[in-house]
Amino acid sequence: MCAVVVSNPVTELMRRRKVPPLPRNYELFYEAVIGSNTKLSSELAALGLQPMQVQLDALFDKYMGELRRNRQIDKAHSNLSEELAALLNLLGREKDELENHGASLNGLKKTLAANDDKSLGQIAQAIADIQTVTEKTLAANGNVMAEAENKSASLQEMRRKLNEYKRLAYIDSLTGLFNRRAFDDRMASAFAKYRKLGGCALILADIDHFKRFNDTYGHPVGDKVLTAVGQSLAKFAGRNIFVARPGGEEFALIAENMSSEEAGRLAELVRQEVASIIFEIKGGAKVDPVTISLGVSMADDALDGVEFYQNSDLALYSSKNGGRNRTTVYSMELRGALSNNRMMYTKAI
């Protein structure tokens, strides 16, 4: 008997659009399907079925190129800073050695000068000349040190500004949580670290009936709901818990050094925290209760980062399908049950 496998939403969409399975195409569609870049999603959708590769390449360069360039610039500045620090260290050691050398020459000159022997006096004069050259070299070395230190200070300020820019580029402006790009980076590093070790969970959370908030109360209220949920989730952020808003009404927590049971309990605490929100709008009117559905999976249950995300997404779908405002922990039995019912969960852009 052939089981129906729940599809990868990215590859499924590429297949439907007849897009060649190139790595750059996959990266582009992954950004559009799971990300929060609405402009990319709309432009990609506008290309219709079977877009030309030149059109896909243009979108890739437009939306994906900037992030790669920023990372390359950041890496270049980091390398340059390390090299300059090494240069300063080398110059510092040279300065110390010259100072010690100058002090030794000065002591020797005084010793020889105290002797009445004329030949020794000539040697003392020669040493005095060498000392003069040493002092000039030391002075030049000091100037180089000062200039290098000024350059280092300028570079450090440049790096500080670059780091601030990078920080802002990785923060969701509405909720203050990490955004999709930061989430992708953390997902990749966490999966690489814990794939074989185990002990890393991905918790996906989605606001229930969020469209209803926008339709009933307007988008400003919808934004306030997103902000309130983001603030609730931010309370759980810590050294081993990374909290992000990958996009739309979806939130994510990457919990490291945690078992599946502990991750399930954490997800329940998050759900209860959000359910306790009392939300009012202008005039004192209360908004419908805000609840979230959650899906949990472990890194060691997946073959790659995409499947890691997909497993949590599948558990989240099960929570939605089971009545919402609940937590589901992924298992192979869950995947099998959905496969047997021939239910395929894919997100379209």
Coordinates of C-alpha atoms in Angstrom, one line a residue, residues 1 9 25 39 136 147 152 181 196 208 220 268 275 300-301 327 331:
M1 CA 0.0 0.0 0.0
P9 CA 5.2 23.5 0.6
N25 CA 15.0 29.1 -7.2
K39 CA 6.4 42.4 -2.2
K136 CA 64.1 58.9 16.0
E147 CA 47.8 56.8 13.2
S152 CA 41.3 51.4 14.5
R181 CA 15.8 36.5 8.3
K196 CA 22.4 14.4 15.9
D208 CA -6.5 31.9 15.7
P220 CA -4.9 49.0 13.3
E268 CA 1.4 25.3 26.8
A275 CA -5.0 33.4 26.4
D300 CA 16.4 15.1 15.5
D301 CA 13.1 14.0 14.0
T327 CA -0.8 22.5 21.4
S331 CA 5.1 12.4 15.9

